[in-house]
Short mmCIF file of C-alpha atoms and ligand atoms in Angstrom, two decimals:
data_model
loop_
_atom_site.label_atom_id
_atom_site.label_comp_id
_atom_site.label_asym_id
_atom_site.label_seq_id
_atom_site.Cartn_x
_atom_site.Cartn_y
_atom_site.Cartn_z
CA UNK A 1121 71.31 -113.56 10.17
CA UNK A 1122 67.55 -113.67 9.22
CA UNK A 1123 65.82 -117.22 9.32
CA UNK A 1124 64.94 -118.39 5.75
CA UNK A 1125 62.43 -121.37 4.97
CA UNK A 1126 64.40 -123.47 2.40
CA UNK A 1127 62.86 -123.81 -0.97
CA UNK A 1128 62.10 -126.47 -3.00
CA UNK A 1129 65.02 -129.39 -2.99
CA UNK A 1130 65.76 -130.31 -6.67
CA UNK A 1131 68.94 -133.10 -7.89
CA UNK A 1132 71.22 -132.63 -10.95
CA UNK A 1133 73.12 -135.31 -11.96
CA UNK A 1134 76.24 -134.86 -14.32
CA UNK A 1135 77.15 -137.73 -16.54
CA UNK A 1136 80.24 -136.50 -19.04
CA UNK A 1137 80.77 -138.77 -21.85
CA UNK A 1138 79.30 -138.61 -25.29
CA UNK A 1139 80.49 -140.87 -28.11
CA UNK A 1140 82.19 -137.81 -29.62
CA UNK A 1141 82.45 -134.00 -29.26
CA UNK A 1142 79.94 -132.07 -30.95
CA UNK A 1143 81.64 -129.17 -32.54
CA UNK A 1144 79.24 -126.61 -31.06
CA UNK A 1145 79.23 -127.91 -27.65
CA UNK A 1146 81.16 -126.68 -24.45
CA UNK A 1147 78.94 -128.98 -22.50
CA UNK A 1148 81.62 -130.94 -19.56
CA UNK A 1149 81.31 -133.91 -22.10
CA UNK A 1150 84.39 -135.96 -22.85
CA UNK A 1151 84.77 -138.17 -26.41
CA UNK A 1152 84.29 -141.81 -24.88
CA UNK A 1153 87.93 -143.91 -25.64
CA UNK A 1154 86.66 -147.04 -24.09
CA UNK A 1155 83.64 -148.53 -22.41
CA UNK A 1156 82.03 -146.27 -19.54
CA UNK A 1157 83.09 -147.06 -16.17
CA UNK A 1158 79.02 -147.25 -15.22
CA UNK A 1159 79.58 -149.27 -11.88
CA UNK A 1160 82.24 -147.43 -10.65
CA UNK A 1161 80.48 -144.07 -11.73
CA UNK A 1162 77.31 -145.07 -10.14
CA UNK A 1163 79.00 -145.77 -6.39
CA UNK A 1164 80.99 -142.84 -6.66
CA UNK A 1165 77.84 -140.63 -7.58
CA UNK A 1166 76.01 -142.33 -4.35
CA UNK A 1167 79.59 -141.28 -2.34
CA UNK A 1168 79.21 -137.85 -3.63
CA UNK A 1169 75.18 -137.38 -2.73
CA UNK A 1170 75.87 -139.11 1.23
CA UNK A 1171 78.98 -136.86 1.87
CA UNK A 1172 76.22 -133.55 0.51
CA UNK A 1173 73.98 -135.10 3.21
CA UNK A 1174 76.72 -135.24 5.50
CA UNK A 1175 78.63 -132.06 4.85
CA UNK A 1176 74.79 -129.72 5.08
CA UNK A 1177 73.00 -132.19 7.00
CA UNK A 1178 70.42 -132.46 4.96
CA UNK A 1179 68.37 -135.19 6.99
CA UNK A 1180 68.35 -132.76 10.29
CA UNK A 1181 65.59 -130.79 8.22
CA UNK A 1182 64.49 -133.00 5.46
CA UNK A 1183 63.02 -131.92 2.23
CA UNK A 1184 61.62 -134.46 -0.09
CA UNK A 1185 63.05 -133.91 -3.66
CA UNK A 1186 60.93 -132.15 -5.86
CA UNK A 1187 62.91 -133.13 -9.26
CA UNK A 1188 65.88 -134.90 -10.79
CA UNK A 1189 67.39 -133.98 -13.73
CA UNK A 1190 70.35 -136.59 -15.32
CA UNK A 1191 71.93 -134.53 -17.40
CA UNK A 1192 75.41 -134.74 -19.94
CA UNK A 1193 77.37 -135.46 -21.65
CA UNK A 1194 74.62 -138.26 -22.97
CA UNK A 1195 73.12 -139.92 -20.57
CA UNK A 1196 71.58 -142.53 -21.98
CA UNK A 1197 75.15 -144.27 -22.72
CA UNK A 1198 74.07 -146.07 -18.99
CA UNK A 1199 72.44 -148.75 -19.25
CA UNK A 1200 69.10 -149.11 -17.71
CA UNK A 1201 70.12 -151.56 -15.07
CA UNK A 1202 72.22 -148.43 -14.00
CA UNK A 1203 69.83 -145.79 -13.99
CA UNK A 1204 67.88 -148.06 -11.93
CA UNK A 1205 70.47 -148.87 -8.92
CA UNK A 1206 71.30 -145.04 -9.70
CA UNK A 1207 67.24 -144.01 -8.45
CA UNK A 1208 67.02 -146.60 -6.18
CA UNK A 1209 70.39 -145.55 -4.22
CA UNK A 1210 69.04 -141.87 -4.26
CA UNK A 1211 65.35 -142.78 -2.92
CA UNK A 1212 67.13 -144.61 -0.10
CA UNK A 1213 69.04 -141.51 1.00
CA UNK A 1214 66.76 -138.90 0.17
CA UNK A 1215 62.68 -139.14 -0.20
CA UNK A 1216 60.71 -138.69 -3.26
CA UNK A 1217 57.92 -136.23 -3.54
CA UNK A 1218 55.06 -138.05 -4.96
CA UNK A 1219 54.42 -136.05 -7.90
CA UNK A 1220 58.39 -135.95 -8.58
CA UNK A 1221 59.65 -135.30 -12.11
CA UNK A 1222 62.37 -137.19 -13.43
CA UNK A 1223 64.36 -136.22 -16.49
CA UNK A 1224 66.94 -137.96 -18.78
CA UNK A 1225 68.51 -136.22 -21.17
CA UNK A 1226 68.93 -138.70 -24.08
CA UNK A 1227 70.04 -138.97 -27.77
CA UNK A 1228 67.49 -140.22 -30.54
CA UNK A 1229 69.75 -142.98 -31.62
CA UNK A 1230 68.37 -146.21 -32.21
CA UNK A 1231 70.01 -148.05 -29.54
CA UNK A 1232 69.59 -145.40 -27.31
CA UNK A 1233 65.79 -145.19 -28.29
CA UNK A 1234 65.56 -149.50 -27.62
CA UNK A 1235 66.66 -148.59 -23.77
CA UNK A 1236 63.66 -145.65 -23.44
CA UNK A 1237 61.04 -148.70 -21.87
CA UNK A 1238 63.94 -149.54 -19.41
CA UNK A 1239 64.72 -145.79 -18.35
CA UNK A 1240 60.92 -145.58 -17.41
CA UNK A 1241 60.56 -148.75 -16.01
CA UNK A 1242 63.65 -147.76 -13.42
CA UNK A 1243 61.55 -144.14 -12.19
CA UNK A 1244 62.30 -141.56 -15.27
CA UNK A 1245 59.06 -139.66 -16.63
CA UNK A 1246 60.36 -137.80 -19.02
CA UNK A 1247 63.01 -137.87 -21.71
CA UNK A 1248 65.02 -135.21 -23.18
CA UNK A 1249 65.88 -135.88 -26.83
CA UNK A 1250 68.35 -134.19 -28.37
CA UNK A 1251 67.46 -133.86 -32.09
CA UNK A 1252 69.10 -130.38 -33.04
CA UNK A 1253 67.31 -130.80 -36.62
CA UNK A 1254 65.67 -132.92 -38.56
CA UNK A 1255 67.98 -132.21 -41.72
CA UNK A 1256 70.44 -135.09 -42.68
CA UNK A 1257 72.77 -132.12 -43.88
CA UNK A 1258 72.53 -130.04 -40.80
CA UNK A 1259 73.18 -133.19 -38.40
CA UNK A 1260 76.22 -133.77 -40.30
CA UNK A 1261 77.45 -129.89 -40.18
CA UNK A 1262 76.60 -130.10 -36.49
CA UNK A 1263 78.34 -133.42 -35.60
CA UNK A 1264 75.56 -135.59 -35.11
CA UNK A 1265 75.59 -139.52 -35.05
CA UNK A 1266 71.76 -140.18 -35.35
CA UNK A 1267 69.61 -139.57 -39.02
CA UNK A 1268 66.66 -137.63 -38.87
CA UNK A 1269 64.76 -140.94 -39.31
CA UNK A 1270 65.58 -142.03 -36.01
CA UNK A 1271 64.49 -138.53 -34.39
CA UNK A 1272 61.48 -138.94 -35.51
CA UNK A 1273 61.54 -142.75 -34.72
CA UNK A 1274 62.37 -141.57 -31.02
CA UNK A 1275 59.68 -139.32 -30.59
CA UNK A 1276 56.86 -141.47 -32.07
CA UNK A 1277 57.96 -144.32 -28.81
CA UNK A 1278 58.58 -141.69 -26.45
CA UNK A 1279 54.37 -141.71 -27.10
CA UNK A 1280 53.86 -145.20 -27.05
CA UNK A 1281 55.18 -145.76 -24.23
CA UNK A 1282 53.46 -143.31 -22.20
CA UNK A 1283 55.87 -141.65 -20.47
CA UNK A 1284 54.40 -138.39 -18.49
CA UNK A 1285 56.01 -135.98 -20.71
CA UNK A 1286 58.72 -135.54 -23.52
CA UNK A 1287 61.36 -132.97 -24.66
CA UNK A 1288 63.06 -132.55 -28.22
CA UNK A 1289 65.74 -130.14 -27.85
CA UNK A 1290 66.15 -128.38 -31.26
CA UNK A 1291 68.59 -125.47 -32.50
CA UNK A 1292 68.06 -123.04 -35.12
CA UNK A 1293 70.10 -120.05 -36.79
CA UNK A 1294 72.71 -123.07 -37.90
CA UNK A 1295 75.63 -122.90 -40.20
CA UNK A 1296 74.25 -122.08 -43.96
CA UNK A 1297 70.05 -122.32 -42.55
CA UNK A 1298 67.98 -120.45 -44.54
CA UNK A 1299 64.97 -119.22 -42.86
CA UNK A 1300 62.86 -121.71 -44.42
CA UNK A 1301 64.93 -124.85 -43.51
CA UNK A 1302 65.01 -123.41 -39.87
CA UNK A 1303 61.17 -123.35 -39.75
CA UNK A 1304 60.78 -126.18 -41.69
CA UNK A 1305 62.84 -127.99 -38.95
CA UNK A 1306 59.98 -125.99 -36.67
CA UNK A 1307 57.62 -127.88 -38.06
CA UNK A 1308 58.67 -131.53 -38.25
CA UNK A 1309 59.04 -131.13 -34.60
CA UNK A 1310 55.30 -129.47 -33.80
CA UNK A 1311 54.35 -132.47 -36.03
CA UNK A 1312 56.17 -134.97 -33.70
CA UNK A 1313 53.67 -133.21 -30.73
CA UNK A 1314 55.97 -133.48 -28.26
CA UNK A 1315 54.79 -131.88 -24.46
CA UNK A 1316 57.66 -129.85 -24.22
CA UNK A 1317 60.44 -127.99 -26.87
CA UNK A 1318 63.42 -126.43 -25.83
CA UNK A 1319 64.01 -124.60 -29.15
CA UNK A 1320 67.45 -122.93 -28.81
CA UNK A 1321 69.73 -120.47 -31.22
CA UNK A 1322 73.04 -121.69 -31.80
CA UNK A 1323 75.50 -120.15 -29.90
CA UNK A 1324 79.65 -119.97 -30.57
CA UNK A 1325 81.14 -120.76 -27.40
CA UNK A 1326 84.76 -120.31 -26.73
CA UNK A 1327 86.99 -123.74 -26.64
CA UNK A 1328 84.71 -125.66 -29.06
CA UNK A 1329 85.68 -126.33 -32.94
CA UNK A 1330 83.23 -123.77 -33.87
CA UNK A 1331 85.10 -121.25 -31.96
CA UNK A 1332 88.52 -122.15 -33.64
CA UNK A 1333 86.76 -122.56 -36.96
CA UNK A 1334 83.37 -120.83 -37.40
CA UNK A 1335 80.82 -121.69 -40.07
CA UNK A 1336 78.60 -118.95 -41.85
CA UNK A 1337 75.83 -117.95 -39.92
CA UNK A 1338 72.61 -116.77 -40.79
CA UNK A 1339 72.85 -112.70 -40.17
CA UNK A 1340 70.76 -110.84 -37.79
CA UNK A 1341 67.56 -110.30 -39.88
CA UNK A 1342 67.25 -113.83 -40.55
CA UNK A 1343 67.38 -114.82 -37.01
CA UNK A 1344 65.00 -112.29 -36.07
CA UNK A 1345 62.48 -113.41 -38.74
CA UNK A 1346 63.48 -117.31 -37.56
CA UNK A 1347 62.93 -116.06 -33.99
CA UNK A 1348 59.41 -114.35 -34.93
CA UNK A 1349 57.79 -116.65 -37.40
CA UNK A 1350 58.41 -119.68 -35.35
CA UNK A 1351 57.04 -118.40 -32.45
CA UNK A 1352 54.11 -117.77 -33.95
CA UNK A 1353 54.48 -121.20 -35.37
CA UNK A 1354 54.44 -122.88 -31.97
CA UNK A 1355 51.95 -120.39 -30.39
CA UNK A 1356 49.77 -121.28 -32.90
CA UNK A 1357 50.38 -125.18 -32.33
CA UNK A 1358 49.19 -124.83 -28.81
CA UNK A 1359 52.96 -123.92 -27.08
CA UNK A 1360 53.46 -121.27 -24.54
CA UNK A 1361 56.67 -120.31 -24.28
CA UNK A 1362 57.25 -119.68 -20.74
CA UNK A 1363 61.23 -118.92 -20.55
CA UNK A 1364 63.76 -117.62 -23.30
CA UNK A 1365 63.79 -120.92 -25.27
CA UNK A 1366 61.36 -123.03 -22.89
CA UNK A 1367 57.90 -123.78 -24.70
CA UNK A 1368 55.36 -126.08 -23.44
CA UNK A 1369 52.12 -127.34 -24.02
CA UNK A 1370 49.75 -125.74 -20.76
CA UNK A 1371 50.90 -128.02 -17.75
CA UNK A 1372 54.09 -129.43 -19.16
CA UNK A 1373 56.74 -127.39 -18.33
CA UNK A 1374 59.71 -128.68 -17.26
CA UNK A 1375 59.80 -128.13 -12.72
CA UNK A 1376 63.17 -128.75 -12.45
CA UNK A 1377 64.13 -126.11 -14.78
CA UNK A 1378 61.35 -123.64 -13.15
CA UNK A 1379 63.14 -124.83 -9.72
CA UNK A 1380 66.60 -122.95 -11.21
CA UNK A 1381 64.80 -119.97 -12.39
CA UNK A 1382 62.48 -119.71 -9.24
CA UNK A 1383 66.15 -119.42 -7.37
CA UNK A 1384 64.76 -122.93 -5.73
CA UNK A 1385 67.89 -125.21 -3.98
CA UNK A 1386 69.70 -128.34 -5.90
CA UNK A 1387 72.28 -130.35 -5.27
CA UNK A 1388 74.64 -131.76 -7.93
CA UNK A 1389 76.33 -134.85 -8.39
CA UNK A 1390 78.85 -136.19 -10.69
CA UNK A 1391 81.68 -134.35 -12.87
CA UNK A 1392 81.94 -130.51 -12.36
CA UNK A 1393 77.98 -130.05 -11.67
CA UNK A 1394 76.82 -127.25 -9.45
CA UNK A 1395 74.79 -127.22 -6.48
CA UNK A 1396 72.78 -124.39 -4.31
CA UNK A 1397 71.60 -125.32 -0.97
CA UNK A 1398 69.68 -122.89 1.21
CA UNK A 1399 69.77 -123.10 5.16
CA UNK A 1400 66.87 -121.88 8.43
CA UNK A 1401 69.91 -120.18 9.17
CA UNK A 1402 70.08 -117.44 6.53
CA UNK A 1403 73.29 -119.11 4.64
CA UNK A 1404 73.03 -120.24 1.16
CA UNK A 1405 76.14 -122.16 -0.29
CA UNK A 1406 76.93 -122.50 -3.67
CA UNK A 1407 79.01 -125.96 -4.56
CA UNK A 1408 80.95 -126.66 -7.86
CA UNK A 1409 82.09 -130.76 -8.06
CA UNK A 1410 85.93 -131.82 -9.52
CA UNK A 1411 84.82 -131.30 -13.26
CA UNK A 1412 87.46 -134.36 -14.89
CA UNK A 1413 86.33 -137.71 -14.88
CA UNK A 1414 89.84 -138.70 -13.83
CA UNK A 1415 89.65 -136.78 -10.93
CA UNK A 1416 86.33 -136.99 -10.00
CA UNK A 1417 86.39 -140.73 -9.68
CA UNK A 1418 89.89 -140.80 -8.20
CA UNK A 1419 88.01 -138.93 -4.76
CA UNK A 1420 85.95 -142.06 -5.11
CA UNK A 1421 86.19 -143.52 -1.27
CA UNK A 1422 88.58 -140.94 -0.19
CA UNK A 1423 86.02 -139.60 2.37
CA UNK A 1424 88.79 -137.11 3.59
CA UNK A 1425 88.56 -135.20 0.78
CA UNK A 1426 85.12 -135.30 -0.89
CA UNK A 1427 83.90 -134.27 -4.77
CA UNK A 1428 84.21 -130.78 -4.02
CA UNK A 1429 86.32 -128.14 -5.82
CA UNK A 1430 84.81 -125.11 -4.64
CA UNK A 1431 82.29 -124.14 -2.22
CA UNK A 1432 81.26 -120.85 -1.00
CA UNK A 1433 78.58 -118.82 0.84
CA UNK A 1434 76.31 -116.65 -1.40
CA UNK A 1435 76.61 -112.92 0.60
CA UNK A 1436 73.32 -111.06 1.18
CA UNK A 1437 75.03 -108.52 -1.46
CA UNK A 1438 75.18 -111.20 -3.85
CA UNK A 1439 71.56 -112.05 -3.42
CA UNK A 1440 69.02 -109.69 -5.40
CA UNK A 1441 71.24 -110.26 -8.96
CA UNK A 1442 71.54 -113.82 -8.60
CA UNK A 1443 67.83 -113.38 -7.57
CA UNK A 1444 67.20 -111.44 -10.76
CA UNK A 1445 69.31 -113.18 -13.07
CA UNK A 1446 67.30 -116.49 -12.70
CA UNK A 1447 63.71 -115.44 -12.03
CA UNK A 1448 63.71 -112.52 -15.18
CA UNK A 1449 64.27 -115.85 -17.88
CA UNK A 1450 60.69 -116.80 -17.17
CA UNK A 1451 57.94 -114.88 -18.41
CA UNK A 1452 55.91 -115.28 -15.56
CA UNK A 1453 55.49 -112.25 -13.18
CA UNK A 1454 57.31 -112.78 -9.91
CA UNK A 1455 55.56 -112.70 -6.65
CA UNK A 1456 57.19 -110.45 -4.32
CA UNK A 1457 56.99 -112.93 -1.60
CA UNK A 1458 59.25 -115.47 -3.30
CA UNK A 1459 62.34 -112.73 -3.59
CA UNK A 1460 62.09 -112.31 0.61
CA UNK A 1461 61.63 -116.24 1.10
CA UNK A 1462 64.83 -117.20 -1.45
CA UNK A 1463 66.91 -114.43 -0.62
CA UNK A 1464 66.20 -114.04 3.39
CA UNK A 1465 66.24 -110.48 2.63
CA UNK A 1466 63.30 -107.73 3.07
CA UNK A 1467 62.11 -105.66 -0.09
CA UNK A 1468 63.56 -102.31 0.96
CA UNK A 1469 66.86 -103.22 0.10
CA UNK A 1470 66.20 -103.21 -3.26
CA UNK A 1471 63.42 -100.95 -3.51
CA UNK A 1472 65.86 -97.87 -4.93
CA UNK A 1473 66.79 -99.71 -8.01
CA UNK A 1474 63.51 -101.27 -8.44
CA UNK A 1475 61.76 -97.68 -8.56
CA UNK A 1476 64.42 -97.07 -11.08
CA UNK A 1477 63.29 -99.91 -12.92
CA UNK A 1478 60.23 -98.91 -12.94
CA UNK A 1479 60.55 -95.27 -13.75
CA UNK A 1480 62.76 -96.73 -16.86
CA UNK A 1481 59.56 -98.81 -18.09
CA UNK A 1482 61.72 -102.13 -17.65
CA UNK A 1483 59.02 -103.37 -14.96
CA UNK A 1484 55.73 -103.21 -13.97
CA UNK A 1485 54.91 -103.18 -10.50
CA UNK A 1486 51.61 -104.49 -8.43
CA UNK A 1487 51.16 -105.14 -4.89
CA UNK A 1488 51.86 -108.35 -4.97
CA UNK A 1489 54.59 -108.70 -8.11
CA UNK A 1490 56.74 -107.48 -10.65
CA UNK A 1491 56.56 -108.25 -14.35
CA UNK A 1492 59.31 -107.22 -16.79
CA UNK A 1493 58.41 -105.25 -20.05
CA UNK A 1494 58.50 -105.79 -23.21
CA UNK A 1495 61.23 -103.22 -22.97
CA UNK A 1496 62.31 -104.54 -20.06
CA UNK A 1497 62.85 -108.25 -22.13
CA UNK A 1498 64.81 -105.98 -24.86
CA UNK A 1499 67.29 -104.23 -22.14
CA UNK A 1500 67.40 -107.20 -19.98
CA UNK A 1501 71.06 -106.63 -19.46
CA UNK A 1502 71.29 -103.42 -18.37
CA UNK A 1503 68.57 -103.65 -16.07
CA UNK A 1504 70.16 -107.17 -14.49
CA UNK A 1505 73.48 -104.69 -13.99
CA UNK A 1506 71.88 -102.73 -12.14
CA UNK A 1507 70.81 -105.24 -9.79
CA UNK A 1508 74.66 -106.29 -9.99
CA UNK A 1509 75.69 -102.84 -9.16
CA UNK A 1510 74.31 -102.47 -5.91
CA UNK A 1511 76.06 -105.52 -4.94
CA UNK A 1512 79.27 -103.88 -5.16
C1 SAM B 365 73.26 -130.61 -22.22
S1 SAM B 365 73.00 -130.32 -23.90
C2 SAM B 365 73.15 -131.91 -24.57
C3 SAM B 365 72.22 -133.05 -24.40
C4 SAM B 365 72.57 -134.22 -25.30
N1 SAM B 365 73.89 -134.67 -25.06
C5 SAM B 365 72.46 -133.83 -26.76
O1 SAM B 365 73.39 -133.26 -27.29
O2 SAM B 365 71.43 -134.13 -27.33
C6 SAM B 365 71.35 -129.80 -24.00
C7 SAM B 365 71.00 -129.04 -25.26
O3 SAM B 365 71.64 -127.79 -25.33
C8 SAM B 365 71.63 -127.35 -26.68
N2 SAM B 365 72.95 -126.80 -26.98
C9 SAM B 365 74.14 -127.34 -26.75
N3 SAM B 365 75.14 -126.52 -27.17
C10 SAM B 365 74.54 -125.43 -27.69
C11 SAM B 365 75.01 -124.22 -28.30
N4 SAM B 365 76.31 -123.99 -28.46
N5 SAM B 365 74.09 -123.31 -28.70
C12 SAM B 365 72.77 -123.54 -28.53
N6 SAM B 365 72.28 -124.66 -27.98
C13 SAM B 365 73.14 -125.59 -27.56
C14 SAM B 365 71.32 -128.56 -27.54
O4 SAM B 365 70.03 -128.43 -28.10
C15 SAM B 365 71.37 -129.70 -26.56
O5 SAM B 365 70.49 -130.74 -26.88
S1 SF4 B 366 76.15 -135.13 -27.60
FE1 SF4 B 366 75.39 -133.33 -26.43
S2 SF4 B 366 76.74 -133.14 -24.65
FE2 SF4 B 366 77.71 -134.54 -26.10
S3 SF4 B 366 79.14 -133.29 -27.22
FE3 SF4 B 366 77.21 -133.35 -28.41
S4 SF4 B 366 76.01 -131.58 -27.66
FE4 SF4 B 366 77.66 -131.90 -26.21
#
């Protein structure tokens, strides 16, 4: 097998409980029916990152972390005091990059809002805030339990205190949203100046009450015309996008989510969260924790039988559309170098379908890189399959 260097070494950390189910969301999220086991949660989540360290022997060729993302479910249901024993327990097992980001994914309630000087004082530098809209109607359609007041209320301290950077995360193309109240929505956010926006359509995912029950939803033309007036909106409000629904002002994207795209390694801890670790050897592993809370804390200190549900090796087949799949979100061109130091493999084996690809006007070739098209962007999927079909 060909040596690799390892990439970049990122952490995702699942919590799954929200106060209720959103009815658009097939997030790993579970309605709260009592108090959150935090203690218990936090040991096991230390259990599952020192049997990872174990199982791939992480220290034998240590790599700092370069970002941690605590992700949900809603995060910020633990208290400070636990995110804090949470960062501290990881430090002392793995080391911190200096310039390290850490996210938590948070909602804009008030109490959850009170806590934001606490999650920064504990290591996070940046908050994700999950606003969705600003429209008291909307929040209600999509099963919110904060007002738009306290969005906005959110933001404004996630600038006083100073934290490094800040996320809203807003949807548009919701049930009954006119063009207007989707860019007005647009608006109230670029007003908020926040570093970063993750500006996402609504999607109608299968198992979720939207699924079973689906609302009205604005047709294509009015998605296309929300999708191309607010783009210009935030372009011309200083926001590059730099990924499908990633916009940020210059210098504040978001490096844990470029570390995914960039087909970088991560481990993941807690309920059902996925993990992709790289080796000098050539291997990379792909790792998928027990997904039910039950479960998941019931391997707590049962060291025979770690978090794991599924692990498996990522075969060199495998490699160019996982490759592809990640690194074609981001607008960026991709250096050539960074497919044959993530993948461990050499160029020529994918050279026939990139001349393809090329010949098809889906990418533009240099020396040094590839950059998809414009066309390329609008037949994304077919030119990902092919990709796919040479690793059958
Ligand atoms: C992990 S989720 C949830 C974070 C946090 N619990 C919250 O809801 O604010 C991250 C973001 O994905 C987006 N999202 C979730 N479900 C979606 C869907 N079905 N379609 C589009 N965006 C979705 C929302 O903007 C959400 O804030
Ligand atoms: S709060 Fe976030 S994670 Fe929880 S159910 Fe709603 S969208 Fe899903």
């Amino acid at each position: 097998m060909t040596k690799m260097t390892p990439p970049n070494l990122s952490l995702y950390v699942h919590i799954p409980w929200c106060v209720q189910k959103c009815p658009y969301c097939d997030f790993n999220s579970h309605a709260l029916k009592d108090t959150i086991p935090e203690a218990q949660y936090i040991d096991a989540l230390l259990e599952d990152l020192d049997s990872d360290i174990e199982r791939y022997q992480l220290n034998a060729n240590p790599r700092p972390l370069h970002s941690i993302f605590i992700g949900g479910g809603t995060p910020s249901l633990i208290s400070p005091q636990g995110i804090e024993r949470l960062l501290s327990g990881i430090r002392a097992r793995i080391a911190f990059k200096d310039d390290i980001e850490i996210t938590m994914e948070a909602n804009p309630g008030t109490i959850e809002a009170e806590r934001f000087g606490g999650y920064q004082v504990a290591g996070v530098t940046r908050i994700s805030i999950g606003v969705q809209s600003f429209a008291a109607e909307k929040l209600q359609r999509l099963g919110r339990i904060h007002g738009e007041q306290e969005a906005v209320n959110a933001a404004k301290l996630a600038h006083t205190i100073g934290l490094n950077s800040f996320n809203l995360d807003l949807m548009h193309g919701l049930p009954d949203q006119s063009v207007q109240e989707a860019l007005s929505d647009l608006e109230q956010a670029i007003e908020l100046n926040p570093p970063h926006l993750s500006w996402y359509q609504l999607t109608i995912e299968p198992n979720t009450l939207f699924y079973s029950k689906p609302p009205v939803l604005p047709d294509d033309d009015a998605l296309w015309d929300i999708f191309e007036l607010g783009h210009q909106k935030l372009t011309q409000a200083g926001y590059v996008q730099y990924e499908i629904s990633g916009y940020s002002k210059p210098g504040y994207q978001c490096q844990h989510n470029l570390n995914y795209w960039r087909f970088g390694d991560y481990l993941g801890i807690g309920c059902g969260s996925a993990g992709k670790i790289s080796f000098v050897d050539g291997r990379i592993v792909r790792t998928t924790k027990i997904k039910h809370p039950k479960g998941y804390l019931a391997a707590y200190q049962n060291l025979t039988k770690p978090y794991l549900s599924d692990e498996h090796q990522v075969e060199h087949k495998e490699r160019p559309f996982e490759f592809f799949m990640n690194r074609f979100r981001l607008l960026e061109a991709c250096p050539k170098q960074d497919f044959i130091d993530t993948t461990g493999l050499a160029l020529d084996v994918i050279a026939p379908t990139m001349n393809w690809a090329v010949e098809k006007g889906y990418i533009d070739e240099s020396v040094t890189s590839w950059q998809v098209t414009e066309k390329g962007k609008l037949f994304l999927n077919d030119l990902l399959a092919a990709f796919m079909d040479e690793s059958e």
